[in-house]
Amino acid sequence: MKIIWVAGARPNFMKIAPIWKAMAAWNAGQVSAKTRFCPLLVHTGQHYDANMSDVFFRDLALPEPDYALGVGSGTHAEQTGRVMMAFEQILAREKPDAVGVVGDVNSTCACALATAKCYVLTGNRTPLLIHVEAGLRSGDRLMPEEINRLVTDALANVLFTTEESGTQNLLKEGIPPERIHFVGNVMVDSLLQALERDQATSRRFEPLAPSTGYGLVTLHRPSNVDDPALLVDIIAALQGIGQNIPLYMPIHPRTRAQWSDANMINLDSVATDRLPESPGLYGLPPLGYHDFLGLMRQAAFIITDSGGVQEESTVLGVPCITLRENTERPITVTVGTNVLLGRNPRALQEQVDRILRGEWKSGASPPGWDGHAAERIVSVLAKLGEGNQ
Ligand code: UD1
Ligand code: UDP
């Protein structure tokens, strides 16, 4: 089966990497070329800074992409349109049997649309469209990702879900049950692999870890950071918390564009004596995967609006406060360590105090978040491949 995997933005790389490895492991056990996968990797270039893209190729041992589309930033229509135009050419040239997209970013939706409409270009045959992390719904259509999820799932032929709510959402939307496969969470595969190999280490950041502990913050949702008044309130609340316990915040480029006067720590200075001497809110550049996981697993708590970080903190058992009204990942709240605070920064201090008093739930890892999701995906795809021979 010739299958194109699409990555475009930061949270895509840790989802593709375990699938890539599982495909290689499957191929190694096949005697016939017919039953092997022939994977190709396309990087759309939605994220392009070295610390939003290249670092993940290194940390996750991903191969160089077969195609780098270099689409860059733009409005939603510009970015989606540019990915569609560039990806259509790849489809016409490669005529794949299948296209795999992950998550909910613009690149995911754009490649799903191009794939679903490429019948003539690919020799009067539409490739199978595979969506990994299907069915997640926040119920909030102001969130660009929710539109991407709805469109991608409506078009996909094979839908892999990470939690029961995903499966139920798809069934409610009329997706035939035989298309839906609950496989667990590939992002957790990457996380557990990094822990097993002792790669997720905070050694580099030990000088930043005082005996009081520290909190970790990531914010990049437009609903938080593109609203200047709200961002000012959030930063003020974080600075208040930082008076008692240091907060480290790797700053996403979208957030950096709105908050350029952050009190930044230069990463090169982490191992030297030029470190902050007092508690406070300190910015860091976006971190590589291993550095970020290292900092996250040792944190006393996490404040975030990231989808992936809600999941990872649940698996790591680290208390997580999510500055959003909703989550498309409800299992992180019902089973994990996550609490939804709404867009209500003034309530942050009270929640952090609860955590520091040890009054937080301990949580557990959700079903199927066990490090083997990619293997389950590959075995479903292998069966589909057999059926097509
Ligand atoms: C995108 C995804 C979001 C995901 C996030 C992960 C969509 C609609 N949004 O949001 O779901 O949670 O990625 O991080 O697909 N920029 C840079 N360098 C980069 C990338 C972006 O400077 O390498 C800046 C640009 O000014 C750009 C802005 O960040 O305009 C936003 O980037 P974009 O990819 O449009 O959306 P994200 O906010 O990153
Ligand atoms: N992450 C990282 N460095 C950072 C911040 C996050 O490696 O500085 C990782 C994080 O561990 C998770 C993924 O990026 O695996 C989440 O991506 P992001 O928050 O950008 O997107 P979302 O999940 O919200 O779509």
PDB file of C-alpha atoms in Angstrom, residues 85-294:
ATOM      1  CA  MET A  85      -2.930  23.401  -4.512  1.00  0.00           C
ATOM      2  CA  ALA A  86       0.484  22.014  -3.605  1.00  0.00           C
ATOM      3  CA  PHE A  87      -0.843  18.697  -2.280  1.00  0.00           C
ATOM      4  CA  GLU A  88      -2.984  18.121  -5.368  1.00  0.00           C
ATOM      5  CA  GLN A  89       0.192  18.048  -7.442  1.00  0.00           C
ATOM      6  CA  ILE A  90       1.696  15.409  -5.157  1.00  0.00           C
ATOM      7  CA  LEU A  91      -1.470  13.329  -5.450  1.00  0.00           C
ATOM      8  CA  ALA A  92      -1.367  13.539  -9.238  1.00  0.00           C
ATOM      9  CA  ARG A  93       2.288  12.550  -9.322  1.00  0.00           C
ATOM     10  CA  GLU A  94       2.302   9.786  -6.691  1.00  0.00           C
ATOM     11  CA  LYS A  95      -1.202   8.330  -7.201  1.00  0.00           C
ATOM     12  CA  PRO A  96      -1.179   6.868  -3.684  1.00  0.00           C
ATOM     13  CA  ASP A  97      -3.486   4.118  -2.432  1.00  0.00           C
ATOM     14  CA  ALA A  98      -4.111   6.042   0.762  1.00  0.00           C
ATOM     15  CA  VAL A  99      -3.522   9.389   2.454  1.00  0.00           C
ATOM     16  CA  GLY A 100      -3.156   9.643   6.229  1.00  0.00           C
ATOM     17  CA  VAL A 101      -3.873  12.894   8.061  1.00  0.00           C
ATOM     18  CA  VAL A 102      -3.636  13.501  11.802  1.00  0.00           C
ATOM     19  CA  GLY A 103      -5.225  15.936  14.228  1.00  0.00           C
ATOM     20  CA  ASP A 104      -7.125  19.075  13.359  1.00  0.00           C
ATOM     21  CA  VAL A 105      -4.855  21.736  11.882  1.00  0.00           C
ATOM     22  CA  ASN A 106      -5.442  23.540   8.580  1.00  0.00           C
ATOM     23  CA  SER A 107      -3.041  21.190   6.777  1.00  0.00           C
ATOM     24  CA  THR A 108      -5.130  18.208   7.939  1.00  0.00           C
ATOM     25  CA  CYS A 109      -8.335  19.607   6.489  1.00  0.00           C
ATOM     26  CA  ALA A 110      -6.699  20.928   3.292  1.00  0.00           C
ATOM     27  CA  CYS A 111      -5.127  17.566   2.423  1.00  0.00           C
ATOM     28  CA  ALA A 112      -8.368  15.759   3.260  1.00  0.00           C
ATOM     29  CA  LEU A 113     -10.272  18.000   0.843  1.00  0.00           C
ATOM     30  CA  ALA A 114      -7.686  17.630  -1.914  1.00  0.00           C
ATOM     31  CA  THR A 115      -7.656  13.835  -1.459  1.00  0.00           C
ATOM     32  CA  ALA A 116     -11.439  13.457  -1.503  1.00  0.00           C
ATOM     33  CA  LYS A 117     -11.598  15.344  -4.822  1.00  0.00           C
ATOM     34  CA  CYS A 118      -8.648  13.866  -6.715  1.00  0.00           C
ATOM     35  CA  TYR A 119     -10.493  11.009  -8.480  1.00  0.00           C
ATOM     36  CA  VAL A 120      -9.532  11.946 -12.044  1.00  0.00           C
ATOM     37  CA  LEU A 121      -6.030  13.170 -11.165  1.00  0.00           C
ATOM     38  CA  THR A 122      -5.165   9.874  -9.519  1.00  0.00           C
ATOM     39  CA  GLY A 123      -6.327   7.670 -12.392  1.00  0.00           C
ATOM     40  CA  ASN A 124     -10.089   7.434 -11.737  1.00  0.00           C
ATOM     41  CA  ARG A 125      -9.624   6.129  -8.221  1.00  0.00           C
ATOM     42  CA  THR A 126      -9.862   8.066  -4.985  1.00  0.00           C
ATOM     43  CA  PRO A 127      -7.201   7.169  -2.390  1.00  0.00           C
ATOM     44  CA  LEU A 128      -8.457   5.956   0.978  1.00  0.00           C
ATOM     45  CA  LEU A 129      -8.529   8.882   3.387  1.00  0.00           C
ATOM     46  CA  ILE A 130      -7.358   7.938   6.875  1.00  0.00           C
ATOM     47  CA  HIS A 131      -7.901  10.265   9.843  1.00  0.00           C
ATOM     48  CA  VAL A 132      -5.947   9.646  13.025  1.00  0.00           C
ATOM     49  CA  GLU A 133      -7.513  11.343  16.088  1.00  0.00           C
ATOM     50  CA  ALA A 134     -10.993  11.392  14.566  1.00  0.00           C
ATOM     51  CA  GLY A 135     -14.237  12.301  16.286  1.00  0.00           C
ATOM     52  CA  LEU A 136     -12.969  14.818  18.838  1.00  0.00           C
ATOM     53  CA  ARG A 137     -15.492  17.662  19.217  1.00  0.00           C
ATOM     54  CA  SER A 138     -15.403  20.800  21.330  1.00  0.00           C
ATOM     55  CA  GLY A 139     -18.874  21.774  20.116  1.00  0.00           C
ATOM     56  CA  ASP A 140     -17.453  25.258  19.476  1.00  0.00           C
ATOM     57  CA  ARG A 141     -17.542  26.239  15.811  1.00  0.00           C
ATOM     58  CA  LEU A 142     -15.707  29.492  16.509  1.00  0.00           C
ATOM     59  CA  MET A 143     -12.668  27.314  16.998  1.00  0.00           C
ATOM     60  CA  PRO A 144     -10.993  26.865  13.583  1.00  0.00           C
ATOM     61  CA  GLU A 145      -9.929  23.343  14.526  1.00  0.00           C
ATOM     62  CA  GLU A 146     -13.557  22.288  15.058  1.00  0.00           C
ATOM     63  CA  ILE A 147     -14.333  23.108  11.420  1.00  0.00           C
ATOM     64  CA  ASN A 148     -11.246  21.168  10.350  1.00  0.00           C
ATOM     65  CA  ARG A 149     -12.374  18.157  12.428  1.00  0.00           C
ATOM     66  CA  LEU A 150     -15.915  18.156  11.044  1.00  0.00           C
ATOM     67  CA  VAL A 151     -14.773  18.425   7.428  1.00  0.00           C
ATOM     68  CA  THR A 152     -12.021  15.828   7.730  1.00  0.00           C
ATOM     69  CA  ASP A 153     -14.232  13.275   9.476  1.00  0.00           C
ATOM     70  CA  ALA A 154     -17.075  13.776   6.983  1.00  0.00           C
ATOM     71  CA  LEU A 155     -14.652  12.877   4.165  1.00  0.00           C
ATOM     72  CA  ALA A 156     -12.552  10.138   5.778  1.00  0.00           C
ATOM     73  CA  ASN A 157     -12.947   6.447   4.916  1.00  0.00           C
ATOM     74  CA  VAL A 158     -10.998   5.144   7.913  1.00  0.00           C
ATOM     75  CA  LEU A 159     -11.393   6.932  11.242  1.00  0.00           C
ATOM     76  CA  PHE A 160      -9.137   6.141  14.204  1.00  0.00           C
ATOM     77  CA  THR A 161     -10.400   7.410  17.557  1.00  0.00           C
ATOM     78  CA  THR A 162      -8.468   8.112  20.752  1.00  0.00           C
ATOM     79  CA  GLU A 163     -11.310   8.057  23.265  1.00  0.00           C
ATOM     80  CA  GLU A 164     -14.864   6.788  23.542  1.00  0.00           C
ATOM     81  CA  SER A 165     -16.362  10.293  23.118  1.00  0.00           C
ATOM     82  CA  GLY A 166     -14.753  10.413  19.652  1.00  0.00           C
ATOM     83  CA  THR A 167     -16.417   7.183  18.602  1.00  0.00           C
ATOM     84  CA  GLN A 168     -19.789   8.313  19.969  1.00  0.00           C
ATOM     85  CA  ASN A 169     -19.557  11.719  18.228  1.00  0.00           C
ATOM     86  CA  LEU A 170     -18.889  10.042  14.889  1.00  0.00           C
ATOM     87  CA  LEU A 171     -21.786   7.616  15.306  1.00  0.00           C
ATOM     88  CA  LYS A 172     -24.103  10.548  16.174  1.00  0.00           C
ATOM     89  CA  GLU A 173     -22.981  12.282  12.994  1.00  0.00           C
ATOM     90  CA  GLY A 174     -23.965   9.236  10.957  1.00  0.00           C
ATOM     91  CA  ILE A 175     -20.509   7.846  10.170  1.00  0.00           C
ATOM     92  CA  PRO A 176     -20.931   4.106   9.441  1.00  0.00           C
ATOM     93  CA  PRO A 177     -19.587   2.092  12.407  1.00  0.00           C
ATOM     94  CA  GLU A 178     -17.407  -0.104  10.192  1.00  0.00           C
ATOM     95  CA  ARG A 179     -15.290   2.941   9.334  1.00  0.00           C
ATOM     96  CA  ILE A 180     -14.534   3.733  12.988  1.00  0.00           C
ATOM     97  CA  HIS A 181     -11.688   2.059  14.894  1.00  0.00           C
ATOM     98  CA  PHE A 182     -10.906   2.869  18.512  1.00  0.00           C
ATOM     99  CA  VAL A 183      -7.132   2.491  18.735  1.00  0.00           C
ATOM    100  CA  GLY A 184      -6.027   4.760  21.570  1.00  0.00           C
ATOM    101  CA  ASN A 185      -3.669   7.693  21.408  1.00  0.00           C
ATOM    102  CA  VAL A 186      -0.597   7.860  19.166  1.00  0.00           C
ATOM    103  CA  MET A 187       0.620  11.011  20.902  1.00  0.00           C
ATOM    104  CA  VAL A 188       0.922   8.904  24.035  1.00  0.00           C
ATOM    105  CA  ASP A 189       2.963   6.339  22.065  1.00  0.00           C
ATOM    106  CA  SER A 190       5.552   9.063  21.422  1.00  0.00           C
ATOM    107  CA  LEU A 191       5.446  10.197  25.032  1.00  0.00           C
ATOM    108  CA  LEU A 192       5.936   6.703  26.471  1.00  0.00           C
ATOM    109  CA  GLN A 193       8.708   5.928  23.982  1.00  0.00           C
ATOM    110  CA  ALA A 194      10.542   9.080  25.070  1.00  0.00           C
ATOM    111  CA  LEU A 195      10.132   8.143  28.755  1.00  0.00           C
ATOM    112  CA  GLU A 196      11.291   4.559  28.180  1.00  0.00           C
ATOM    113  CA  ARG A 197      14.406   5.785  26.426  1.00  0.00           C
ATOM    114  CA  ASP A 198      15.036   8.375  29.125  1.00  0.00           C
ATOM    115  CA  GLN A 199      14.940  11.094  26.471  1.00  0.00           C
ATOM    116  CA  ALA A 200      12.327  13.231  28.241  1.00  0.00           C
ATOM    117  CA  THR A 201      14.749  14.652  30.703  1.00  0.00           C
ATOM    118  CA  SER A 202      14.824  17.952  32.500  1.00  0.00           C
ATOM    119  CA  ARG A 203      18.537  17.657  33.243  1.00  0.00           C
ATOM    120  CA  ARG A 204      19.197  20.622  31.019  1.00  0.00           C
ATOM    121  CA  PHE A 205      16.699  22.622  33.055  1.00  0.00           C
ATOM    122  CA  GLU A 206      17.775  21.520  36.527  1.00  0.00           C
ATOM    123  CA  PRO A 207      19.118  24.995  37.268  1.00  0.00           C
ATOM    124  CA  LEU A 208      15.581  26.256  36.656  1.00  0.00           C
ATOM    125  CA  ALA A 209      14.018  23.835  39.135  1.00  0.00           C
ATOM    126  CA  PRO A 210      14.115  25.383  42.593  1.00  0.00           C
ATOM    127  CA  SER A 211      13.173  23.427  45.723  1.00  0.00           C
ATOM    128  CA  THR A 212       9.797  25.179  45.745  1.00  0.00           C
ATOM    129  CA  GLY A 213       8.994  23.530  42.394  1.00  0.00           C
ATOM    130  CA  TYR A 214       7.694  25.404  39.372  1.00  0.00           C
ATOM    131  CA  GLY A 215       4.692  25.647  37.090  1.00  0.00           C
ATOM    132  CA  LEU A 216       4.711  25.311  33.305  1.00  0.00           C
ATOM    133  CA  VAL A 217       2.515  27.417  31.016  1.00  0.00           C
ATOM    134  CA  THR A 218       1.648  27.126  27.308  1.00  0.00           C
ATOM    135  CA  LEU A 219      -0.896  29.356  25.596  1.00  0.00           C
ATOM    136  CA  HIS A 220      -1.580  29.763  21.898  1.00  0.00           C
ATOM    137  CA  ARG A 221      -5.355  29.549  21.259  1.00  0.00           C
ATOM    138  CA  PRO A 222      -6.609  32.591  19.350  1.00  0.00           C
ATOM    139  CA  SER A 223      -9.498  32.754  21.862  1.00  0.00           C
ATOM    140  CA  ASN A 224      -6.926  33.568  24.577  1.00  0.00           C
ATOM    141  CA  VAL A 225      -3.976  35.247  22.921  1.00  0.00           C
ATOM    142  CA  ASP A 226      -5.590  37.180  20.067  1.00  0.00           C
ATOM    143  CA  ASP A 227      -7.823  39.063  22.518  1.00  0.00           C
ATOM    144  CA  PRO A 228      -5.471  41.784  23.839  1.00  0.00           C
ATOM    145  CA  ALA A 229      -7.554  42.621  26.938  1.00  0.00           C
ATOM    146  CA  LEU A 230      -7.825  38.963  27.936  1.00  0.00           C
ATOM    147  CA  LEU A 231      -4.127  38.361  27.301  1.00  0.00           C
ATOM    148  CA  VAL A 232      -3.253  41.271  29.597  1.00  0.00           C
ATOM    149  CA  ASP A 233      -5.463  39.753  32.326  1.00  0.00           C
ATOM    150  CA  ILE A 234      -3.925  36.316  31.840  1.00  0.00           C
ATOM    151  CA  ILE A 235      -0.367  37.647  32.027  1.00  0.00           C
ATOM    152  CA  ALA A 236      -1.239  39.676  35.162  1.00  0.00           C
ATOM    153  CA  ALA A 237      -2.691  36.570  36.818  1.00  0.00           C
ATOM    154  CA  LEU A 238       0.382  34.531  35.887  1.00  0.00           C
ATOM    155  CA  GLN A 239       2.715  37.234  37.198  1.00  0.00           C
ATOM    156  CA  GLY A 240       0.774  37.163  40.473  1.00  0.00           C
ATOM    157  CA  ILE A 241       1.162  33.396  40.788  1.00  0.00           C
ATOM    158  CA  GLY A 242       4.828  33.758  39.830  1.00  0.00           C
ATOM    159  CA  GLN A 243       5.460  35.796  42.977  1.00  0.00           C
ATOM    160  CA  ASN A 244       5.235  32.548  44.990  1.00  0.00           C
ATOM    161  CA  ILE A 245       6.376  29.881  42.573  1.00  0.00           C
ATOM    162  CA  PRO A 246       8.339  30.374  39.360  1.00  0.00           C
ATOM    163  CA  LEU A 247       6.393  29.893  36.143  1.00  0.00           C
ATOM    164  CA  TYR A 248       8.124  28.954  32.897  1.00  0.00           C
ATOM    165  CA  MET A 249       6.331  29.610  29.660  1.00  0.00           C
ATOM    166  CA  PRO A 250       7.701  28.447  26.294  1.00  0.00           C
ATOM    167  CA  ILE A 251       6.116  31.059  24.064  1.00  0.00           C
ATOM    168  CA  HIS A 252       4.354  30.012  20.844  1.00  0.00           C
ATOM    169  CA  PRO A 253       5.006  32.340  17.860  1.00  0.00           C
ATOM    170  CA  ARG A 254       1.338  33.396  17.756  1.00  0.00           C
ATOM    171  CA  THR A 255       1.558  34.463  21.410  1.00  0.00           C
ATOM    172  CA  ARG A 256       4.959  36.084  20.915  1.00  0.00           C
ATOM    173  CA  ALA A 257       3.452  38.284  18.228  1.00  0.00           C
ATOM    174  CA  GLN A 258       0.989  39.613  20.840  1.00  0.00           C
ATOM    175  CA  TRP A 259       3.335  39.774  23.845  1.00  0.00           C
ATOM    176  CA  SER A 260       6.795  40.847  22.817  1.00  0.00           C
ATOM    177  CA  ASP A 261       7.929  42.313  26.159  1.00  0.00           C
ATOM    178  CA  ALA A 262       7.992  38.960  27.942  1.00  0.00           C
ATOM    179  CA  ASN A 263      10.716  38.454  30.534  1.00  0.00           C
ATOM    180  CA  MET A 264      12.687  35.953  28.447  1.00  0.00           C
ATOM    181  CA  ILE A 265      15.280  33.466  29.620  1.00  0.00           C
ATOM    182  CA  ASN A 266      17.924  32.820  27.013  1.00  0.00           C
ATOM    183  CA  LEU A 267      18.243  29.046  26.695  1.00  0.00           C
ATOM    184  CA  ASP A 268      22.008  29.345  26.377  1.00  0.00           C
ATOM    185  CA  SER A 269      22.093  30.855  29.854  1.00  0.00           C
ATOM    186  CA  VAL A 270      20.268  27.975  31.549  1.00  0.00           C
ATOM    187  CA  ALA A 271      23.491  26.207  32.406  1.00  0.00           C
ATOM    188  CA  THR A 272      25.240  29.342  33.604  1.00  0.00           C
ATOM    189  CA  ASP A 273      24.827  31.674  36.552  1.00  0.00           C
ATOM    190  CA  ARG A 274      22.745  34.234  34.678  1.00  0.00           C
ATOM    191  CA  LEU A 275      19.511  32.733  35.928  1.00  0.00           C
ATOM    192  CA  PRO A 276      16.600  34.574  37.468  1.00  0.00           C
ATOM    193  CA  GLU A 277      17.178  34.891  41.192  1.00  0.00           C
ATOM    194  CA  SER A 278      13.614  35.655  42.161  1.00  0.00           C
ATOM    195  CA  PRO A 279      10.351  33.877  41.390  1.00  0.00           C
ATOM    196  CA  GLY A 280       8.368  35.319  38.512  1.00  0.00           C
ATOM    197  CA  LEU A 281       6.862  34.564  35.116  1.00  0.00           C
ATOM    198  CA  TYR A 282       9.642  33.708  32.691  1.00  0.00           C
ATOM    199  CA  GLY A 283       9.357  33.209  28.959  1.00  0.00           C
ATOM    200  CA  LEU A 284      11.328  30.605  27.028  1.00  0.00           C
ATOM    201  CA  PRO A 285      11.481  30.086  23.282  1.00  0.00           C
ATOM    202  CA  PRO A 286       9.329  27.174  22.002  1.00  0.00           C
ATOM    203  CA  LEU A 287      11.094  24.040  23.212  1.00  0.00           C
ATOM    204  CA  GLY A 288      12.047  20.820  21.478  1.00  0.00           C
ATOM    205  CA  TYR A 289       9.936  17.777  22.312  1.00  0.00           C
ATOM    206  CA  HIS A 290      12.329  16.152  24.760  1.00  0.00           C
ATOM    207  CA  ASP A 291      13.123  19.384  26.572  1.00  0.00           C
ATOM    208  CA  PHE A 292       9.436  20.213  26.855  1.00  0.00           C
ATOM    209  CA  LEU A 293       8.481  16.771  28.147  1.00  0.00           C
ATOM    210  CA  GLY A 294      11.350  16.929  30.615  1.00  0.00           C
TER     211      GLY A 294
END
